[in-house]
Amino acid sequence: MTTDDNEAIVKFENVGLRYGLGPEVLQDVTFSLAPGSFHFLVGASGAGKSSLLKLIYLALKPSRGLISLFGRDIATTPRHDLPPIRRRVGVVFQEFRLLNHLSAFDNVALPLRVAGVRKSEIQKYVVELLSWVGLKDHLDARPPTMSGGQQQRVSIARAVIARPRILLADEPTGNVDDRLGMRLMHLFEELNKLGTTVIIATHNNRLVERMGYPRMHLDEGWLEIVGGSRSGPAQPASAAKENGATEGIDPAQTGRPDWEKLI
Amino acid sequence: MFASRSDLPLDRDALSRFLPWLIAFMVFLAVLAMAGVLVLNTIAARWDKGITGTLTVQIVPADDPSKDDERLQKVLKILAETPEVDRFETLGDDKLLALLEPWLGTGVGVQDLPLPRLVDVELKPDAKLDVEALSRRVEARVPGVSIDDHSLWLGRLVRLIRTVEGLASMVLVLIVLATVGTVVFTTRTGLTIHRNAIEVLHFIGAQDSYVASQFAGRTLILGLKGGVAGLLLAAPTLWGIGFMARQMDSGLLPDITLSPVHWAALAGLPVAVALIAMMTARLTVLKTLSRML
């Protein structure tokens, strides 16, 4: 879903990306996403899906073009101002990127700790969310002792714990069965209804067809946005705000994220 | 300033095993160097004061020993008439023998040797005595008397001590620089080892200072551990050196005991080194991370 430039939560203009002196993996990518929109990012392996996500979560700088997040031009944003922007972007990494020396609880708690949320609140939110993703009995488990699916759920919990304004997920259902996969997609949908912009990179065409949201299709570095059967944001941004969607990620300010409601 | 818990597994890498030992060694050397500086400073200050405030009058034995007492009384009379002189004291035979003991040993009788008579003179504070004029005045009335204001040899000795003290201070500075260099190296190594975890912290919105605090806190703890170990090793060494010096009891060595203030300063050294290590780690992390996106 594209939108007016003024409203865009993510805006790319003629963005190109190359690694070193290699060919451009992304070429003249131009799009803007409205707050509260839901998109699937699809394309063959090596089409540049992960690279596009990395540009959005500020892990890479574009070789050319302009990227703005939440109305701020990233190229001219001082380094010190980037962390608050990153806190508004939740990421589910394809390879999970959990910290192996920390427990599931501590991994999920990290975004809240970094944001300075009180310990008592962290305890409440994290236990609630891990319970919801079925890991109540694994709070103290270290990632290396967990299965791929369990690690993926910890990774998803870490990405959503702080109620980000944008959620990026790279193959989030790759390691879980269909039932749990749909349950996680339901979580993303519910977050989207609360105003979170969601982009999910996936190879699962069945899932994409079934959910019917617009697709950002990448083909050899070129992007095309294809409307789905459910066009537009899952819920208008204004309505999302009325439902409690907020600008920041601090649950201390936004109120208790009621995960039970999201089931 | 530093986080109480660590999101990075810093206690599992080489940094944690290597750094305390190195800091212990550095603090051990630093404590010895600093103790040397403190003792030398005390000695130099004491001797500096001695130069300006004292004289020794030496009355060489005459051919006729029976006149020595008469000559001594004349000298004492002149000293008593000199306004700059605060007090004077003729060294007794026992003190003379004690001074000569390192060279002659015990069991030597005064009567066996033609010893000079020595008068220890203390001047009034801030008195400006013309030693040359006093020498001429004494020599005119009592030939064979010399006055030594110690300035020549004591001045050289004080300069030598000041030089050694300067060298010890330089050693102290070099130890600190070596510690800083080591902490920079180990911190950079830690940043490389934990790059993946640091990236994750960044992606979830951690400021550079948050990551730096993790390194700084860990380095402070390691620095304190190593520093205390170094101090515990250095303390008995210093005590042993002091003990050996006291055993010599020759009168040649000045009193080299450390005062409570000195011990307090030495005890503060591990804390100072740990704080320097902590600040170094923090600045190293901030500088390195500033080059990342």
Coordinates of C-alpha atoms in Angstrom, one line a residue:
Chain A
M1 CA 0.0 0.0 0.0
T2 CA 1.5 3.3 -1.0
T3 CA 0.5 6.6 0.5
D4 CA 1.0 10.3 0.3
D5 CA 4.6 11.3 1.1
N6 CA 3.5 13.4 4.1
E7 CA 1.8 10.4 5.8
A8 CA 4.5 7.8 4.9
I9 CA 6.0 5.9 7.8
V10 CA 8.6 4.4 5.4
K11 CA 9.6 6.1 2.2
F12 CA 12.2 5.0 -0.3
E13 CA 13.1 7.2 -3.3
N14 CA 15.3 5.8 -6.1
V15 CA 17.2 3.7 -3.6
G16 CA 20.0 1.6 -4.9
L17 CA 22.2 -0.8 -3.0
R18 CA 25.4 -2.6 -3.9
Y19 CA 27.8 -4.6 -1.7
G20 CA 31.3 -3.3 -2.4
L21 CA 32.0 -3.1 -6.1
G22 CA 29.4 -5.8 -7.0
P23 CA 26.2 -5.3 -9.0
E24 CA 23.3 -3.5 -7.5
V25 CA 21.1 -5.8 -5.5
L26 CA 18.4 -3.2 -5.3
Q27 CA 17.8 -0.8 -8.1
D28 CA 15.8 2.4 -8.1
V29 CA 13.5 1.2 -5.3
T30 CA 10.7 3.7 -4.7
F31 CA 7.8 3.3 -2.5
S32 CA 6.1 4.7 0.6
L33 CA 4.0 2.9 3.2
A34 CA 1.2 4.3 5.2
P35 CA 1.0 3.8 9.0
G36 CA -0.9 0.7 9.8
S37 CA -0.4 -1.0 6.4
F38 CA 0.3 -4.7 6.0
H39 CA 2.5 -6.1 3.2
F40 CA 4.1 -9.3 2.2
L41 CA 7.6 -9.0 0.7
V42 CA 8.0 -11.7 -1.8
G43 CA 10.5 -12.7 -4.5
A44 CA 12.9 -15.5 -5.4
S45 CA 15.9 -16.2 -3.2
G46 CA 18.6 -13.6 -3.8
A47 CA 16.0 -11.1 -5.1
G48 CA 17.0 -8.6 -2.4
K49 CA 14.3 -9.2 0.3
S50 CA 16.7 -9.3 3.2
S51 CA 18.7 -6.4 1.9
L52 CA 15.5 -4.3 1.6
L53 CA 14.6 -5.2 5.2
K54 CA 18.1 -4.4 6.4
L55 CA 17.8 -0.9 4.9
I56 CA 14.6 -0.4 6.8
Y57 CA 16.0 -1.5 10.1
L58 CA 19.1 0.6 9.5
A59 CA 21.6 -2.2 9.3
L60 CA 22.8 -0.9 5.9
K61 CA 23.2 2.4 4.2
P62 CA 21.9 2.7 0.7
S63 CA 24.5 3.2 -2.1
R64 CA 22.2 5.9 -3.5
G65 CA 18.7 7.3 -3.1
L66 CA 16.8 8.6 -0.1
I67 CA 15.3 6.7 2.8
S68 CA 13.1 8.3 5.4
L69 CA 11.5 6.7 8.4
F70 CA 8.8 8.3 10.4
G71 CA 9.3 11.5 8.3
R72 CA 13.1 11.7 9.0
D73 CA 15.7 11.5 6.3
I74 CA 18.0 8.8 7.6
A75 CA 21.1 10.2 5.7
T76 CA 20.9 13.5 7.6
T77 CA 19.9 12.1 11.0
P78 CA 22.7 12.3 13.5
R79 CA 24.0 8.9 14.8
H80 CA 22.8 9.7 18.3
D81 CA 19.2 10.0 17.1
L82 CA 19.1 6.7 15.3
P83 CA 18.5 4.4 18.4
P84 CA 15.1 6.0 19.2
I85 CA 14.1 5.4 15.6
R86 CA 15.3 1.8 15.8
R87 CA 13.3 1.2 18.9
R88 CA 10.2 1.9 16.8
V89 CA 11.2 -0.9 14.4
G90 CA 10.7 -4.5 15.5
V91 CA 12.7 -7.1 13.6
V92 CA 12.2 -10.9 13.4
F93 CA 15.5 -12.1 11.9
Q94 CA 15.6 -15.1 9.6
E95 CA 18.5 -16.5 11.6
F96 CA 16.8 -15.4 14.9
R97 CA 19.9 -13.6 16.2
L98 CA 19.2 -14.4 19.8
L99 CA 21.9 -13.9 22.4
N100 CA 22.9 -17.4 23.3
H101 CA 24.2 -16.6 26.8
L102 CA 20.9 -15.1 27.8
S103 CA 17.7 -16.9 28.8
A104 CA 14.6 -16.7 26.7
F105 CA 13.2 -14.3 29.3
D106 CA 16.3 -12.0 29.1
N107 CA 16.4 -12.1 25.3
V108 CA 12.7 -11.0 25.1
A109 CA 13.3 -8.4 27.8
L110 CA 16.2 -6.7 26.0
P111 CA 14.3 -4.1 24.0
L112 CA 12.5 -3.0 27.2
R113 CA 15.7 -2.9 29.2
V114 CA 17.4 -0.8 26.5
A115 CA 14.3 1.5 26.6
G116 CA 14.7 1.9 30.3
V117 CA 11.4 0.2 31.3
R118 CA 11.1 -0.6 35.0
K119 CA 12.1 -4.1 36.1
S120 CA 8.7 -5.0 37.6
E121 CA 6.9 -4.1 34.3
I122 CA 9.5 -6.0 32.3
Q123 CA 8.8 -9.1 34.4
K124 CA 5.1 -8.8 33.8
Y125 CA 5.1 -8.1 30.1
V126 CA 7.8 -10.7 29.2
V127 CA 6.2 -13.5 31.1
E128 CA 2.8 -12.7 29.6
L129 CA 4.1 -12.7 26.1
L130 CA 6.3 -15.8 26.4
S131 CA 3.3 -17.6 27.9
W132 CA 1.2 -16.6 24.9
V133 CA 3.7 -17.9 22.4
G134 CA 3.8 -21.2 24.4
L135 CA 7.1 -20.8 26.1
K136 CA 6.0 -20.3 29.7
D137 CA 7.9 -23.3 30.8
H138 CA 11.1 -22.2 28.9
L139 CA 11.6 -18.8 30.5
D140 CA 15.1 -19.7 31.8
A141 CA 16.1 -21.8 28.8
R142 CA 19.1 -20.7 26.7
P143 CA 18.5 -20.6 22.9
P144 CA 21.1 -23.4 22.2
T145 CA 18.9 -25.7 24.2
M146 CA 15.7 -24.8 22.3
S147 CA 14.3 -26.1 19.1
G148 CA 14.3 -24.0 15.9
G149 CA 10.6 -23.3 16.3
Q150 CA 11.0 -22.3 20.0
Q151 CA 13.9 -20.0 19.1
Q152 CA 11.7 -18.4 16.4
R153 CA 9.0 -17.7 18.8
V154 CA 11.4 -16.1 21.2
S155 CA 12.7 -14.0 18.3
I156 CA 9.1 -12.9 17.5
A157 CA 8.4 -12.1 21.1
R158 CA 11.5 -10.0 21.3
A159 CA 10.4 -8.1 18.1
V160 CA 6.9 -7.3 19.4
I161 CA 7.4 -6.9 23.1
A162 CA 7.9 -3.2 22.9
R163 CA 5.0 -2.6 20.5
P164 CA 7.0 -1.3 17.5
R165 CA 5.4 1.0 15.0
I166 CA 6.9 -1.1 12.2
L167 CA 7.4 -4.8 12.4
L168 CA 9.7 -6.5 9.9
A169 CA 9.8 -10.3 9.8
D170 CA 12.1 -12.3 7.6
E171 CA 10.5 -15.8 7.1
P172 CA 8.8 -15.7 10.5
T173 CA 6.9 -18.9 10.0
G174 CA 9.7 -20.9 8.4
N175 CA 10.4 -23.1 11.4
V176 CA 7.0 -23.7 12.9
D177 CA 4.1 -25.9 11.9
D178 CA 1.1 -24.5 10.0
R179 CA -1.1 -24.2 13.1
L180 CA 1.5 -22.2 15.0
G181 CA 2.4 -20.4 11.9
M182 CA -1.2 -19.1 11.5
R183 CA -1.3 -18.3 15.1
L184 CA 1.8 -16.1 14.8
M185 CA 0.3 -14.5 11.6
H186 CA -2.8 -13.8 13.7
L187 CA -0.5 -12.0 16.2
F188 CA 1.0 -9.9 13.4
E189 CA -2.5 -9.1 12.1
E190 CA -3.7 -8.0 15.6
L191 CA -0.7 -5.8 16.1
N192 CA -1.4 -4.3 12.7
K193 CA -4.9 -3.5 13.8
L194 CA -3.4 -1.6 16.7
G195 CA -1.6 0.5 14.2
T196 CA 1.7 -1.3 13.6
T197 CA 2.9 -1.3 10.0
V198 CA 3.9 -4.9 9.1
I199 CA 6.2 -6.2 6.4
I200 CA 6.6 -9.9 6.2
A201 CA 9.2 -11.4 3.9
T202 CA 8.2 -14.9 3.0
H203 CA 8.4 -17.7 0.4
N204 CA 5.1 -19.2 1.5
N205 CA 2.8 -18.3 -1.4
R206 CA 0.0 -20.3 0.2
L207 CA 0.1 -18.0 3.2
V208 CA 0.3 -14.9 1.1
E209 CA -2.7 -16.0 -1.0
R210 CA -4.7 -17.0 2.1
M211 CA -4.2 -13.8 3.9
G212 CA -4.7 -11.6 0.9
Y213 CA -2.6 -8.6 1.8
P214 CA -0.7 -6.5 -0.8
R215 CA 2.6 -7.9 -2.0
M216 CA 5.9 -6.1 -2.5
H217 CA 7.4 -8.1 -5.2
L218 CA 11.1 -8.0 -5.7
D219 CA 12.6 -9.4 -8.9
E220 CA 16.4 -9.1 -9.5
G221 CA 16.5 -5.9 -7.4
W222 CA 13.4 -4.2 -8.9
L223 CA 10.4 -3.6 -6.7
E224 CA 6.8 -3.8 -7.8
I225 CA 3.8 -3.5 -5.4
V226 CA 0.9 -5.7 -6.2
G227 CA -2.4 -5.1 -4.5
G228 CA -4.0 -8.0 -2.7
S229 CA -7.6 -9.0 -2.1
R230 CA -7.4 -7.0 1.1
S231 CA -6.1 -3.6 -0.1
G232 CA -5.2 -0.8 2.3
P233 CA -4.2 -0.9 5.9
A234 CA -5.8 -3.6 8.0
Q235 CA -7.4 -0.7 9.8
P236 CA -7.2 3.0 9.0
A237 CA -4.4 4.8 10.9
S238 CA -6.9 7.2 12.6
A239 CA -8.9 4.3 13.9
A240 CA -5.8 2.5 15.0
K241 CA -4.8 5.5 17.1
E242 CA -8.2 5.5 18.7
N243 CA -7.6 1.9 19.7
G244 CA -4.4 2.8 21.5
A245 CA -1.7 2.7 18.8
T246 CA 1.1 5.1 19.9
E247 CA 4.2 6.7 18.5
G248 CA 6.7 5.3 21.0
I249 CA 7.7 1.8 22.1
D250 CA 7.8 2.3 25.8
P251 CA 5.0 0.2 27.3
A252 CA 5.5 2.3 30.5
Q253 CA 4.0 5.2 28.5
T254 CA 1.7 3.3 26.1
G255 CA 0.0 1.2 28.8
R256 CA 0.1 -2.5 29.3
P257 CA 0.2 -4.4 26.0
D258 CA -2.6 -6.9 26.6
W259 CA -1.3 -10.0 24.9
E260 CA -4.4 -12.0 26.0
K261 CA -6.4 -9.7 23.8
L262 CA -4.2 -10.5 20.8
I263 CA -5.0 -14.2 20.9
Chain B
M1 CA 28.3 5.0 34.7
F2 CA 28.3 1.3 34.3
A3 CA 25.6 -1.3 34.0
S4 CA 25.0 -3.7 36.9
R5 CA 24.3 -6.6 34.6
S6 CA 25.8 -7.6 31.2
D7 CA 23.9 -8.3 28.0
L8 CA 27.2 -9.3 26.5
P9 CA 29.0 -12.5 27.6
L10 CA 32.1 -10.5 28.5
D11 CA 33.0 -12.8 31.4
R12 CA 33.5 -15.7 29.0
D13 CA 36.2 -14.4 26.7
A14 CA 40.0 -14.0 27.0
L15 CA 39.5 -10.4 28.2
S16 CA 38.3 -11.6 31.5
R17 CA 41.1 -14.2 32.1
F18 CA 44.0 -12.0 30.9
L19 CA 43.2 -8.5 32.1
P20 CA 43.2 -9.1 35.9
W21 CA 46.6 -10.7 35.7
L22 CA 48.1 -8.0 33.7
I23 CA 46.6 -5.3 35.8
A24 CA 47.8 -7.1 38.9
F25 CA 51.3 -7.1 37.5
M26 CA 51.1 -3.4 36.5
V27 CA 49.7 -2.4 39.9
F28 CA 52.5 -4.4 41.6
L29 CA 55.1 -2.4 39.7
A30 CA 53.2 0.8 40.1
V31 CA 53.0 0.4 43.9
L32 CA 56.8 -0.2 44.1
A33 CA 57.5 2.8 41.8
M34 CA 55.2 5.0 43.7
A35 CA 56.6 3.9 47.1
G36 CA 60.0 4.7 45.7
V37 CA 58.8 8.2 44.7
L38 CA 57.2 8.8 48.1
V39 CA 60.3 7.7 50.1
L40 CA 62.7 9.5 47.9
N41 CA 60.6 12.6 48.1
T42 CA 60.6 12.5 51.9
I43 CA 64.3 12.0 52.0
A44 CA 65.0 14.7 49.6
A45 CA 62.8 17.1 51.4
R46 CA 64.5 16.3 54.7
W47 CA 67.9 16.8 53.3
D48 CA 66.9 19.9 51.5
K49 CA 65.8 21.3 54.8
G50 CA 69.2 20.1 56.3
I51 CA 71.2 22.0 53.8
T52 CA 69.7 25.4 54.7
G53 CA 69.5 24.9 58.5
T54 CA 72.7 23.3 59.8
L55 CA 76.5 23.6 59.9
T56 CA 79.2 21.4 61.2
V57 CA 82.3 23.0 62.8
Q58 CA 85.3 20.7 62.8
I59 CA 88.3 21.4 65.1
V60 CA 91.2 19.4 63.9
P61 CA 93.4 18.0 66.7
A62 CA 96.3 20.2 67.5
D63 CA 99.9 18.9 68.0
D64 CA 99.4 19.5 71.7
P65 CA 96.1 17.7 72.6
S66 CA 95.9 19.5 75.9
K67 CA 95.0 22.7 74.0
D68 CA 92.1 21.1 72.1
D69 CA 89.6 21.9 74.9
E70 CA 90.7 25.5 75.0
R71 CA 90.3 25.8 71.2
L72 CA 86.9 24.3 71.4
Q73 CA 85.8 26.8 74.0
K74 CA 87.0 29.7 71.8
V75 CA 84.9 28.3 68.9
L76 CA 81.9 27.9 71.1
K77 CA 82.2 31.4 72.3
I78 CA 82.3 32.7 68.7
L79 CA 79.2 30.7 67.9
A80 CA 77.4 32.0 70.9
E81 CA 78.2 35.6 69.8
T82 CA 76.8 34.9 66.3
P83 CA 73.2 36.1 66.1
E84 CA 72.1 33.7 63.3
V85 CA 73.0 30.7 65.4
D86 CA 70.0 29.2 67.1
R87 CA 71.7 26.4 69.0
F88 CA 74.9 24.3 69.0
E89 CA 76.0 21.1 70.5
T90 CA 79.4 19.5 70.8
L91 CA 79.3 15.9 69.7
G92 CA 80.3 13.6 72.5
D93 CA 82.9 10.8 72.1
D94 CA 80.2 8.1 71.9
K95 CA 78.5 9.9 69.0
L96 CA 81.8 10.3 67.2
L97 CA 82.5 6.6 67.5
A98 CA 79.0 5.7 66.4
L99 CA 79.6 7.8 63.2
L100 CA 82.9 6.0 62.6
E101 CA 81.6 2.6 63.4
P102 CA 80.7 1.7 59.8
W103 CA 84.4 2.1 58.9
L104 CA 86.3 1.2 62.1
G105 CA 84.0 -1.3 63.7
T106 CA 83.4 -1.5 67.5
G107 CA 85.9 -1.7 70.2
V108 CA 87.9 1.3 69.3
G109 CA 88.8 3.7 72.1
V110 CA 88.8 7.5 71.7
Q111 CA 92.2 7.7 73.2
D112 CA 93.6 5.5 70.4
L113 CA 92.8 8.0 67.7
P114 CA 93.4 11.7 67.2
L115 CA 89.7 12.5 66.5
P116 CA 88.6 16.0 65.6
R117 CA 86.0 17.7 67.8
L118 CA 82.7 18.3 66.0
V119 CA 80.1 20.9 66.8
D120 CA 76.7 20.5 65.3
V121 CA 75.2 24.0 64.7
E122 CA 71.6 24.8 64.0
L123 CA 70.7 28.1 62.5
K124 CA 67.7 30.2 63.2
P125 CA 64.8 29.7 60.7
D126 CA 65.3 31.9 57.6
A127 CA 68.7 33.2 59.0
K128 CA 71.1 34.4 56.2
L129 CA 74.5 33.4 57.6
D130 CA 77.6 34.3 55.6
V131 CA 79.5 31.0 56.2
E132 CA 82.7 32.3 54.5
A133 CA 82.8 35.3 56.8
L134 CA 82.2 33.1 59.9
S135 CA 85.0 30.8 58.7
R136 CA 87.5 33.6 58.3
R137 CA 86.5 35.0 61.8
V138 CA 87.0 31.6 63.4
E139 CA 90.2 30.8 61.5
A140 CA 91.7 34.1 62.6
R141 CA 91.2 33.3 66.3
V142 CA 91.5 29.5 66.2
P143 CA 93.6 28.1 63.4
G144 CA 92.8 24.6 62.1
V145 CA 89.1 24.9 62.3
S146 CA 86.9 24.3 59.3
I147 CA 83.2 25.0 58.9
D148 CA 81.1 22.8 56.6
D149 CA 77.6 23.9 55.6
H150 CA 77.0 20.5 53.8
S151 CA 75.7 22.3 50.8
L152 CA 78.1 20.9 48.2
W153 CA 77.7 17.2 48.8
L154 CA 74.2 17.3 50.2
G155 CA 73.1 19.4 47.2
R156 CA 74.5 16.8 44.8
L157 CA 72.9 14.0 46.8
V158 CA 69.5 15.8 46.7
R159 CA 69.9 16.4 43.0
L160 CA 70.6 12.7 42.5
I161 CA 67.6 11.7 44.6
R162 CA 65.4 14.1 42.6
T163 CA 66.7 12.6 39.4
V164 CA 65.9 9.0 40.6
E165 CA 62.5 10.3 41.8
G166 CA 61.8 11.7 38.4
L167 CA 62.8 8.4 36.8
A168 CA 60.5 6.5 39.2
S169 CA 57.7 8.9 38.3
M170 CA 58.3 8.3 34.6
V171 CA 58.1 4.5 35.3
L172 CA 54.8 5.2 36.9
V173 CA 53.5 7.1 33.9
L174 CA 54.8 4.3 31.5
I175 CA 53.0 1.7 33.6
V176 CA 49.8 3.7 33.3
L177 CA 50.3 4.1 29.5
A178 CA 51.0 0.3 29.2
T179 CA 47.8 -0.4 31.1
V180 CA 45.8 2.0 28.9
G181 CA 47.3 0.4 25.7
T182 CA 46.4 -3.1 27.0
V183 CA 42.9 -2.2 27.9
V184 CA 42.4 -0.6 24.4
F185 CA 43.7 -3.8 22.8
T186 CA 41.6 -6.1 24.9
T187 CA 38.5 -3.9 24.5
R188 CA 38.8 -3.9 20.7
T189 CA 39.2 -7.6 20.8
G190 CA 36.1 -7.9 22.9
L191 CA 34.2 -5.7 20.4
T192 CA 35.2 -8.0 17.6
I193 CA 34.3 -11.2 19.5
H194 CA 30.9 -9.8 20.4
R195 CA 30.2 -8.0 17.2
N196 CA 27.1 -10.1 16.6
A197 CA 25.6 -9.4 20.0
I198 CA 26.5 -5.7 19.8
E199 CA 24.7 -5.5 16.4
V200 CA 21.6 -7.0 17.9
L201 CA 21.7 -4.5 20.8
H202 CA 22.0 -1.7 18.2
F203 CA 19.1 -3.1 16.1
I204 CA 16.8 -3.1 19.1
G205 CA 17.7 0.5 19.8
A206 CA 20.6 0.5 22.3
Q207 CA 22.7 3.7 22.3
D208 CA 26.5 3.4 22.0
S209 CA 26.7 4.5 25.6
Y210 CA 24.6 1.4 26.7
V211 CA 27.1 -0.9 25.0
A212 CA 30.1 1.1 26.3
S213 CA 28.7 0.8 29.9
Q214 CA 28.7 -3.0 29.6
F215 CA 32.4 -3.0 28.7
A216 CA 33.3 -0.2 31.2
G217 CA 31.5 -2.0 34.1
R218 CA 33.2 -5.3 33.3
T219 CA 36.6 -3.6 33.0
L220 CA 36.2 -1.8 36.3
I221 CA 35.5 -5.1 38.1
L222 CA 38.4 -6.8 36.4
G223 CA 40.6 -3.8 37.1
L224 CA 39.7 -3.8 40.8
K225 CA 40.3 -7.6 41.1
G226 CA 43.7 -7.3 39.4
G227 CA 44.5 -4.1 41.3
V228 CA 43.8 -5.5 44.7
A229 CA 45.8 -8.7 43.9
G230 CA 48.7 -6.5 42.7
L231 CA 48.6 -4.4 45.9
L232 CA 48.5 -7.6 48.1
L233 CA 51.6 -8.8 46.3
A234 CA 53.4 -5.5 46.6
A235 CA 52.6 -4.8 50.3
P236 CA 54.8 -7.7 51.6
T237 CA 57.5 -6.9 49.1
L238 CA 57.6 -3.3 50.4
W239 CA 57.6 -4.5 54.0
G240 CA 60.4 -6.9 53.2
I241 CA 62.5 -4.1 51.6
G242 CA 61.9 -1.9 54.7
F243 CA 62.7 -4.8 57.0
M244 CA 66.1 -5.5 55.2
A245 CA 66.9 -1.8 55.3
R246 CA 66.2 -1.7 59.1
Q247 CA 68.4 -4.8 59.6
M248 CA 71.4 -3.0 58.1
D249 CA 71.1 -0.4 60.8
S250 CA 74.3 1.3 59.6
G251 CA 73.4 4.9 59.9
L252 CA 74.2 5.2 56.2
L253 CA 70.6 4.7 55.0
P254 CA 68.1 7.3 56.0
D255 CA 64.8 6.2 57.6
I256 CA 62.7 4.8 54.7
T257 CA 59.6 3.8 56.5
L258 CA 56.3 4.7 54.8
S259 CA 53.9 6.9 56.8
P260 CA 50.1 6.0 57.1
V261 CA 49.4 8.7 54.5
H262 CA 51.8 7.0 52.1
W263 CA 50.1 3.6 52.7
A264 CA 46.8 5.3 52.0
A265 CA 48.1 6.7 48.8
L266 CA 49.4 3.3 47.7
A267 CA 46.1 1.6 48.6
G268 CA 44.3 4.1 46.4
L269 CA 46.5 3.1 43.4
P270 CA 44.5 0.0 42.4
V271 CA 41.3 2.0 42.5
A272 CA 42.9 4.7 40.3
V273 CA 44.2 2.1 37.8
A274 CA 40.8 0.4 37.7
L275 CA 39.1 3.7 37.1
I276 CA 41.6 4.6 34.3
A277 CA 41.0 1.1 32.8
M278 CA 37.2 1.7 33.0
M279 CA 37.4 5.1 31.3
T280 CA 39.7 3.7 28.6
A281 CA 37.4 0.8 27.8
R282 CA 34.4 3.2 27.6
L283 CA 36.1 5.7 25.3
T284 CA 37.5 2.8 23.2
V285 CA 34.0 1.4 22.7
L286 CA 32.4 4.8 21.9
K287 CA 35.2 5.6 19.4
T288 CA 34.9 2.2 17.7
L289 CA 31.1 2.1 17.6
S290 CA 31.0 5.6 16.1
R291 CA 32.4 4.1 12.9
M292 CA 29.5 1.7 12.7
L293 CA 26.1 2.7 11.2

